[in-house]
Tab-separated table of C-alpha atoms and ligand atoms in Angstrom:
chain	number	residue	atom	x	y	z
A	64	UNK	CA	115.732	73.149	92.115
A	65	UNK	CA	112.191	72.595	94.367
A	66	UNK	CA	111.704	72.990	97.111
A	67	UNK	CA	109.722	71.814	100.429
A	68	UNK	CA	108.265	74.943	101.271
A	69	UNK	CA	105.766	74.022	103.822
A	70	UNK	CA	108.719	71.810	105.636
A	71	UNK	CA	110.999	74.832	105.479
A	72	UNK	CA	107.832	77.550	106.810
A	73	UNK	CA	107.642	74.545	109.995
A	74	UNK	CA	111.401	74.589	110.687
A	75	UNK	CA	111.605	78.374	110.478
A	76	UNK	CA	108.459	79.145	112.745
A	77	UNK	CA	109.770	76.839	115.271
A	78	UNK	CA	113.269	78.940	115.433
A	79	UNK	CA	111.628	82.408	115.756
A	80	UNK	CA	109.191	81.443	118.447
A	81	UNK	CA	112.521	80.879	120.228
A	82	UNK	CA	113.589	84.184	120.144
A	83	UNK	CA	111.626	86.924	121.860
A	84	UNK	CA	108.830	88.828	119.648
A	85	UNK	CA	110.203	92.741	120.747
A	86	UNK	CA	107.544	93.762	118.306
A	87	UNK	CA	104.657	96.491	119.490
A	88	UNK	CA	101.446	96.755	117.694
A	89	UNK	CA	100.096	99.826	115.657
A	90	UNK	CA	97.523	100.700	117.754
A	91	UNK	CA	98.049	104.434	116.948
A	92	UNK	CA	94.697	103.241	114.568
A	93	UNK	CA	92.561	102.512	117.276
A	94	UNK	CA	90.913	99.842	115.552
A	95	UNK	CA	94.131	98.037	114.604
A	96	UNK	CA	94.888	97.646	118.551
A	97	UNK	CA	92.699	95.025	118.915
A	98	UNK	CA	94.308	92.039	116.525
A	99	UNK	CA	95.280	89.256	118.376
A	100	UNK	CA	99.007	89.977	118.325
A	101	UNK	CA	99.822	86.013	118.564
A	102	UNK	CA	98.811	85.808	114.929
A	103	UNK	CA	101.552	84.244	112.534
A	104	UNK	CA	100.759	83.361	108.462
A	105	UNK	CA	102.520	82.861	105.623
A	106	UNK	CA	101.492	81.364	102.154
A	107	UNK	CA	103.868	81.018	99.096
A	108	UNK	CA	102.554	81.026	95.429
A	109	UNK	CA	105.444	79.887	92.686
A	110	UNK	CA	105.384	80.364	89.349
A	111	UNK	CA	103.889	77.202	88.552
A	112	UNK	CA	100.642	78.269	90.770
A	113	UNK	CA	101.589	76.035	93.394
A	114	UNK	CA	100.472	76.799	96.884
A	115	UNK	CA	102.378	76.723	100.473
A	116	UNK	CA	100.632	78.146	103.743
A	117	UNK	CA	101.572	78.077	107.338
A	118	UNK	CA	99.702	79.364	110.326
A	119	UNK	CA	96.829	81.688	110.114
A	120	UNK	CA	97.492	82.267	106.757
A	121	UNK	CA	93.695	82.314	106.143
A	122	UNK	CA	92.751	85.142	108.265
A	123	UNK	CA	91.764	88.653	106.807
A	124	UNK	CA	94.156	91.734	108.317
A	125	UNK	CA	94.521	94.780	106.972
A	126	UNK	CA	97.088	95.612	104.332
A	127	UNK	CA	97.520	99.537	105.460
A	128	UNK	CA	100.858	100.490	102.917
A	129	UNK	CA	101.165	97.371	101.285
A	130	UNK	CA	98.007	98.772	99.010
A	131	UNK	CA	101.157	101.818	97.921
A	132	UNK	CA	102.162	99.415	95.351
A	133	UNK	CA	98.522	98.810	93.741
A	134	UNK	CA	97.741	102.450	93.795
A	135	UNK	CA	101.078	102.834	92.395
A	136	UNK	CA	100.651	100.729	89.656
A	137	UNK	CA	97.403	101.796	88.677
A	138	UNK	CA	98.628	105.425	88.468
A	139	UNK	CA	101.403	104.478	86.557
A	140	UNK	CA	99.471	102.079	83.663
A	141	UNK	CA	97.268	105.378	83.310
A	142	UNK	CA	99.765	108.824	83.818
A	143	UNK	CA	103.534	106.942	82.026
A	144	UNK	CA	105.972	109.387	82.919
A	145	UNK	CA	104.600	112.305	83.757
A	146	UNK	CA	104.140	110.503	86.666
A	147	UNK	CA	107.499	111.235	87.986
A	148	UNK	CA	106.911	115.092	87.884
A	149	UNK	CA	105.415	114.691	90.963
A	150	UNK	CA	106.871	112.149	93.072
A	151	UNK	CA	110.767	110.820	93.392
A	152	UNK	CA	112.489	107.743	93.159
A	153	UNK	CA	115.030	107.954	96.141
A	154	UNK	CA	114.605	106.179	99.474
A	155	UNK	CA	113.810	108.691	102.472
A	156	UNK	CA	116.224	107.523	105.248
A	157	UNK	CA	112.826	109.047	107.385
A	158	UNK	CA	109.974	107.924	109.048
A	159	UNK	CA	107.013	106.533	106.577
A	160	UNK	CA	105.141	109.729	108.422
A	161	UNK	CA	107.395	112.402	108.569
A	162	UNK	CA	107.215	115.871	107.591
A	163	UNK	CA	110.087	117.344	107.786
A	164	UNK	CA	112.037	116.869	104.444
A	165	UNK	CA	108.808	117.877	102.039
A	166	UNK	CA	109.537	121.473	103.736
A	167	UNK	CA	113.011	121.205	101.984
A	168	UNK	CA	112.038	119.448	98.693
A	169	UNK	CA	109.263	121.656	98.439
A	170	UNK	CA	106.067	119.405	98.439
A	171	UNK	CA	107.795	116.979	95.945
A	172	UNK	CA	108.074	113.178	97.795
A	173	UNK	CA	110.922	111.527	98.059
A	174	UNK	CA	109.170	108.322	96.677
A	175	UNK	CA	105.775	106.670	96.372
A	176	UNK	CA	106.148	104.169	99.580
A	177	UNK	CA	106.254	106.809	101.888
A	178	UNK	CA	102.932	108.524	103.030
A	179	UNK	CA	103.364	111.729	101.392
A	180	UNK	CA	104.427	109.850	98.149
A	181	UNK	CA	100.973	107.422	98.463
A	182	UNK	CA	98.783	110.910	98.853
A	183	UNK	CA	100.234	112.555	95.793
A	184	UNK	CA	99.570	109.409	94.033
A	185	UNK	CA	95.747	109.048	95.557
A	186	UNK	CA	95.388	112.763	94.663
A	187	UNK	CA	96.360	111.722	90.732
A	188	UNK	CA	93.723	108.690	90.878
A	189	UNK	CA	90.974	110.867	91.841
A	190	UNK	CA	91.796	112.762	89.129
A	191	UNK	CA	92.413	110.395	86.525
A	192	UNK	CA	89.563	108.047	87.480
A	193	UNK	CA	85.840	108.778	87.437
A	194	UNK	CA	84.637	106.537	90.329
A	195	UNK	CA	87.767	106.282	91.899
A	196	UNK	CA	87.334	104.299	95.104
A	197	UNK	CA	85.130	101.705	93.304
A	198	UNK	CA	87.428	101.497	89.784
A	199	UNK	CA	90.215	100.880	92.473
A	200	UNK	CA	89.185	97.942	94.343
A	201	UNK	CA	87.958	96.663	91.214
A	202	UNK	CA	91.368	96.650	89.669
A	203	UNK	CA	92.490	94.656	92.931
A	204	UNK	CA	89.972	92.535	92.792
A	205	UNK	CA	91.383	91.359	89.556
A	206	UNK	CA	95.000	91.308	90.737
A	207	UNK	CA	93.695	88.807	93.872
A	208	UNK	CA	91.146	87.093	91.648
A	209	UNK	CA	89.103	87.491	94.756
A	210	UNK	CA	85.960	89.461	94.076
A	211	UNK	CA	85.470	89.639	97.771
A	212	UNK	CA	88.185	92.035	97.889
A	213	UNK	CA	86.994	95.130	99.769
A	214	UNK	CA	87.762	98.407	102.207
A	215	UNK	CA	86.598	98.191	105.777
A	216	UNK	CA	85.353	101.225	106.852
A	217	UNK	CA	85.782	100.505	110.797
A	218	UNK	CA	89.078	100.438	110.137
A	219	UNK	CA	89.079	104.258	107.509
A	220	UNK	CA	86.631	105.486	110.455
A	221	UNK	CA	88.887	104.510	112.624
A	222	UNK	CA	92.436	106.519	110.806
A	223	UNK	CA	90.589	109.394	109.752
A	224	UNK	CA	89.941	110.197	113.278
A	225	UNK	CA	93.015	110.491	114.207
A	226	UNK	CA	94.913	111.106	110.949
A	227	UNK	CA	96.129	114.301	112.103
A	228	UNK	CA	99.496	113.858	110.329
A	229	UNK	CA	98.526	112.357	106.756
A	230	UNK	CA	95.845	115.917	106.981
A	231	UNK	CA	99.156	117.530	107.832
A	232	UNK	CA	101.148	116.122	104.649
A	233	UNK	CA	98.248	116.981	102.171
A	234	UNK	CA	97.652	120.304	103.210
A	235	UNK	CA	101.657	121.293	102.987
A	236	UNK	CA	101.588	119.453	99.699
A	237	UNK	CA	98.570	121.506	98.726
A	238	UNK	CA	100.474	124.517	99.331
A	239	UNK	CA	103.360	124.088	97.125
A	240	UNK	CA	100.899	123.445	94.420
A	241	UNK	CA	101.199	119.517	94.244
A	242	UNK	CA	97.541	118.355	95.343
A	243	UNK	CA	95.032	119.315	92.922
A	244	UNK	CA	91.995	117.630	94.297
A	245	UNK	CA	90.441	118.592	97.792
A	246	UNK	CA	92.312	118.058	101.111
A	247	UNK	CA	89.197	115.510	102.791
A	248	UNK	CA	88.583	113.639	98.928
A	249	UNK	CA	92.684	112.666	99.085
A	250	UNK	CA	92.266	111.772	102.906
A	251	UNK	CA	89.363	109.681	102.336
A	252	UNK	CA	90.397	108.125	99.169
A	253	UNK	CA	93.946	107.493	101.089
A	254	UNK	CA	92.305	106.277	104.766
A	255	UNK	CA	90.563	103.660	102.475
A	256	UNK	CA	92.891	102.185	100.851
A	257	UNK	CA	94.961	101.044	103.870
A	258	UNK	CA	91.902	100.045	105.396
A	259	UNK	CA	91.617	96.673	102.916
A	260	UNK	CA	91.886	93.452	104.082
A	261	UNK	CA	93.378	89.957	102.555
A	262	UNK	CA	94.481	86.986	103.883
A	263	UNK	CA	98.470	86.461	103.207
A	264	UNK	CA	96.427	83.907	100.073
A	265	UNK	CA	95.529	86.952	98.964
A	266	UNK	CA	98.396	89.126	99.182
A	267	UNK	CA	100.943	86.809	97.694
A	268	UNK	CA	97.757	86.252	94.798
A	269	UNK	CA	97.502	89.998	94.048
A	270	UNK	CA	101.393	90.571	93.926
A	271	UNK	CA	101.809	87.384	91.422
A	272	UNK	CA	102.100	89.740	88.262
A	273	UNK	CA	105.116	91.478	89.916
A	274	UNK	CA	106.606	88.329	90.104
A	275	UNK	CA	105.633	87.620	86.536
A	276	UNK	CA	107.011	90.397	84.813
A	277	UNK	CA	103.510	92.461	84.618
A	278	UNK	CA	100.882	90.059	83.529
A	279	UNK	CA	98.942	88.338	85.865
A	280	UNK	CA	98.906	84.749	86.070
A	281	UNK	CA	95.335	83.575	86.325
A	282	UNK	CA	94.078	85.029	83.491
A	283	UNK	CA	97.147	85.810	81.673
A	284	UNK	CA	96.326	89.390	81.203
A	285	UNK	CA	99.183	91.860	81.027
A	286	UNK	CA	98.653	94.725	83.985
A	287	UNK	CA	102.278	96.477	83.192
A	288	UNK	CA	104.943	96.811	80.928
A	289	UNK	CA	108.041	95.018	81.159
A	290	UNK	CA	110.296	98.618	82.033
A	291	UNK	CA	107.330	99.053	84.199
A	292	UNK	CA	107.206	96.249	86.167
A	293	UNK	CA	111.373	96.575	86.519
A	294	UNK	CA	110.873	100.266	87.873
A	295	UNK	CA	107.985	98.855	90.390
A	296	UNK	CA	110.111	96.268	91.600
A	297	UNK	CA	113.336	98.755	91.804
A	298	UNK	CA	111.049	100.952	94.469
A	299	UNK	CA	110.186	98.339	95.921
A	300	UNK	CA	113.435	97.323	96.826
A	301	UNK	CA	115.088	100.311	97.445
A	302	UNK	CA	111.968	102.119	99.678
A	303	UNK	CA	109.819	99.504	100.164
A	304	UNK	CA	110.345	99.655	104.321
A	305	UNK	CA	111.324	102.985	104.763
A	306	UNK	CA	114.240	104.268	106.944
A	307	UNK	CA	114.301	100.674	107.110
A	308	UNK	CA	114.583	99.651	103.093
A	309	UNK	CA	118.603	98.970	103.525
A	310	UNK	CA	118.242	96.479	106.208
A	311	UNK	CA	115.663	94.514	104.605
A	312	UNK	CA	117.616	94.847	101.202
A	313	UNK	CA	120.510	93.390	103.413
A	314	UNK	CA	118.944	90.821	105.248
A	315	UNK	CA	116.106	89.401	102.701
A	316	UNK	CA	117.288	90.344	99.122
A	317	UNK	CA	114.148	90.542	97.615
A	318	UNK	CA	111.699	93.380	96.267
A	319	UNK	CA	109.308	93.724	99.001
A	320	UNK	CA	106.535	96.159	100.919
A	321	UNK	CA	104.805	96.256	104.250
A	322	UNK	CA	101.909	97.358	106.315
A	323	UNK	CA	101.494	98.586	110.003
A	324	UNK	CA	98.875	95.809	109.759
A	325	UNK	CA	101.573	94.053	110.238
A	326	UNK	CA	101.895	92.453	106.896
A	327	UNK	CA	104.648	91.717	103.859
A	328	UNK	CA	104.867	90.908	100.891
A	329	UNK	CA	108.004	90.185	99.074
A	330	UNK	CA	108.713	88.070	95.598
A	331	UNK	CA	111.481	87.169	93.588
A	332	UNK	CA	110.917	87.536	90.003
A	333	UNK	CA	110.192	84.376	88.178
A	334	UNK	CA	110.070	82.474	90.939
A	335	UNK	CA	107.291	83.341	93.475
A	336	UNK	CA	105.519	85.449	96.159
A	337	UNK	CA	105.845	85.238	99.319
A	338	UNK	CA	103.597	87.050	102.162
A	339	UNK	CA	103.780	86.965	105.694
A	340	UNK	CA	101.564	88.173	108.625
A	341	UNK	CA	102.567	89.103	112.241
A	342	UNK	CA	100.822	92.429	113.872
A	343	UNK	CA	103.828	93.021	116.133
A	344	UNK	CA	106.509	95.957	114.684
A	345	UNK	CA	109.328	96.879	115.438
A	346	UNK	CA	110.498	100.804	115.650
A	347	UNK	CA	110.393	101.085	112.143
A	348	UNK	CA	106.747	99.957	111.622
A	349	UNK	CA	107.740	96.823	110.030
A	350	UNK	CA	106.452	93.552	111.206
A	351	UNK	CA	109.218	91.996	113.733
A	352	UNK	CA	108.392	88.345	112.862
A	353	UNK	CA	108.045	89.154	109.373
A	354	UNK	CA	111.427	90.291	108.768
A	355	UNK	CA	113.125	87.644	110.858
A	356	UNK	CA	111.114	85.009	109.116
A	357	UNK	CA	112.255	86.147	105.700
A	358	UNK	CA	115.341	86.748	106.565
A	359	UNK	CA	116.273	82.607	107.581
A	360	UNK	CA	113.945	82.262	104.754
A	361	UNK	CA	116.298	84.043	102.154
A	362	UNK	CA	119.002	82.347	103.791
A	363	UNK	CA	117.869	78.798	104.063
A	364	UNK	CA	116.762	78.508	100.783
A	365	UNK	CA	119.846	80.697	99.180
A	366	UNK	CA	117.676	82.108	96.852
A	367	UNK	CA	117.700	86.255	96.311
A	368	UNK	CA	117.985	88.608	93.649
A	369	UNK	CA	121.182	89.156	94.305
B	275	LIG	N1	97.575	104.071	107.138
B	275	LIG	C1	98.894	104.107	107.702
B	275	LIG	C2	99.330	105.540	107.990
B	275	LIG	O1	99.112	106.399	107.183
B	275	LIG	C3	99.833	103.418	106.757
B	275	LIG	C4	101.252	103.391	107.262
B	275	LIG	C5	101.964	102.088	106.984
B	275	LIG	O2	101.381	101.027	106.778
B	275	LIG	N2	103.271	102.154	107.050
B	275	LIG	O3	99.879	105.813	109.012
């Protein structure tokens, strides 16, 4: 069955500007306090390439932990399993930031979505890579098939001067033994890759090969493995938004991840990407709109993977 996506986005929109936006935004990065926090985008890419935007679905925002998965999958194609020695599977049931369970699992993550999971894995890039911010945002460059594709360093600036708690995650980690690289090269490395900016175009683009079990769709070249595509899609759905990963799972039914930029991005295999943009969050850091808009989108079009 097709659908009428841009019909459905209208109808959708028009029901959650009726209900009240209780979302705050993340200006605990100064420089992400200043987005207009009226903005609403969405943009759909199916299998077939097709293309279905709503809104400001044009305008660059930054992706903050959406970029987890990229840096995820990058780290995966190059380490395979050994991977896994150093960062778990299992959804937190914490805070994206908190510290407090690493004490007890001894520097060991619960997963790769959560901050502590994303430095272990930026700590592995800068080891496995030899120019390791530029060989990144070339790899997601290719995923976007957008060579503007870059970091904003207003908005890296802007984190690392008050990324008190990330410093506070490495340097724990570091003492149990799982950071090899040095404490400011993992911050950096980490502040920058939050700090890129896409368009939702762009976001639903870059996630495409997730949605096409591992090779991307442009050029037809494979990025992951089958089993490794399944796994990435598995965190995905089971950490993807935290102490908030059950909800979504509940409400959405689809393999998803999002930013404190207010972004997400979700997909169902085989079918298509989806990503949305609305700076408001709620308490869990996940964009308010964003959720609610997937949610009667899910439900609408009674397609999940479940
Ligand atoms: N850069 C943000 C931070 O470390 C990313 C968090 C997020 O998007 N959930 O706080």
């Amino acid at each position: 069955m097709s659908f009428d996506y841009n019909n459905i986005f209208k109808e959708i929109f028009l029901q959650i500007e009726q209900t009240q936006d209780r979302g705050k935004i993340a200006d605990y990065i100064p420089e992400l306090g200043g987005v207009d926090p009226n903005k609403f985008g969405v943009h759909l890419i199916s299998i077939d390439g097709r293309h279905y935007s709503f809104g400001d679905s044009d305008e660059l925002f930054s992706i903050q932990s959406i970029a987890k998965v990229l840096t995820l999958s990058l780290a995966y194609k190059l380490e395979n399993q050994k991977l896994w020695k150093r960062v778990g599977v299992e959804p937190s049931g914490n805070p994206f930031n908190s510290l407090v369970q690493l004490e007890y699992d001894e520097g060991v993550p619960r997963n790769p979505f959560i901050n502590a999971g994303a430095l272990v894995i930026s700590d592995m890039l800068i080891s496995l890579l030899e120019y390791p911010k530029q060989e990144f945002i070339e790899f997601v460059r290719k995923l976007s098939n957008n060579n503007k594709i870059d970091y904003c360093s207003r908005i890296a600036q802007s984190e690392k001067e008050v990324g008190y708690r990330n410093a506070a995650l490495v340097n724990l980690m570091k003492s149990f033994g799982n950071i090899d690289n040095e404490v400011d090269d993992v911050l950096d490395f980490y502040f920058n890759l939050c700090s890129i900016r896409m368009t939702n175009k762009d976001l639903a683009q870059t996630f495409m090969y997730l949605a096409n079990n591992g090779i991307e769709p442009i050029s037809g070249e494979r990025i992951l493995s089958l089993s490794k595509t399944k796994r990435i899609n598995a965190i995905m759905q089971t950490c993807g938004f935290y102490d908030e990963a059950g909800e979504f799972s509940f409400k959405v039914g689809l393999p998803g991840k999002s930013g404190v930029g207010g972004g997400i991005v979700a997909l169902l295999p085989n079918k298509y990407c989806i990503a949305t943009w609305s700076p408001k969050l709620n308490k869990k850091g996940n964009s308010f709109k964003g959720m609610k808009f997937l949610e009667l989108f899910t439900t609408k079009t009674e397609l999940s993977i479940f």
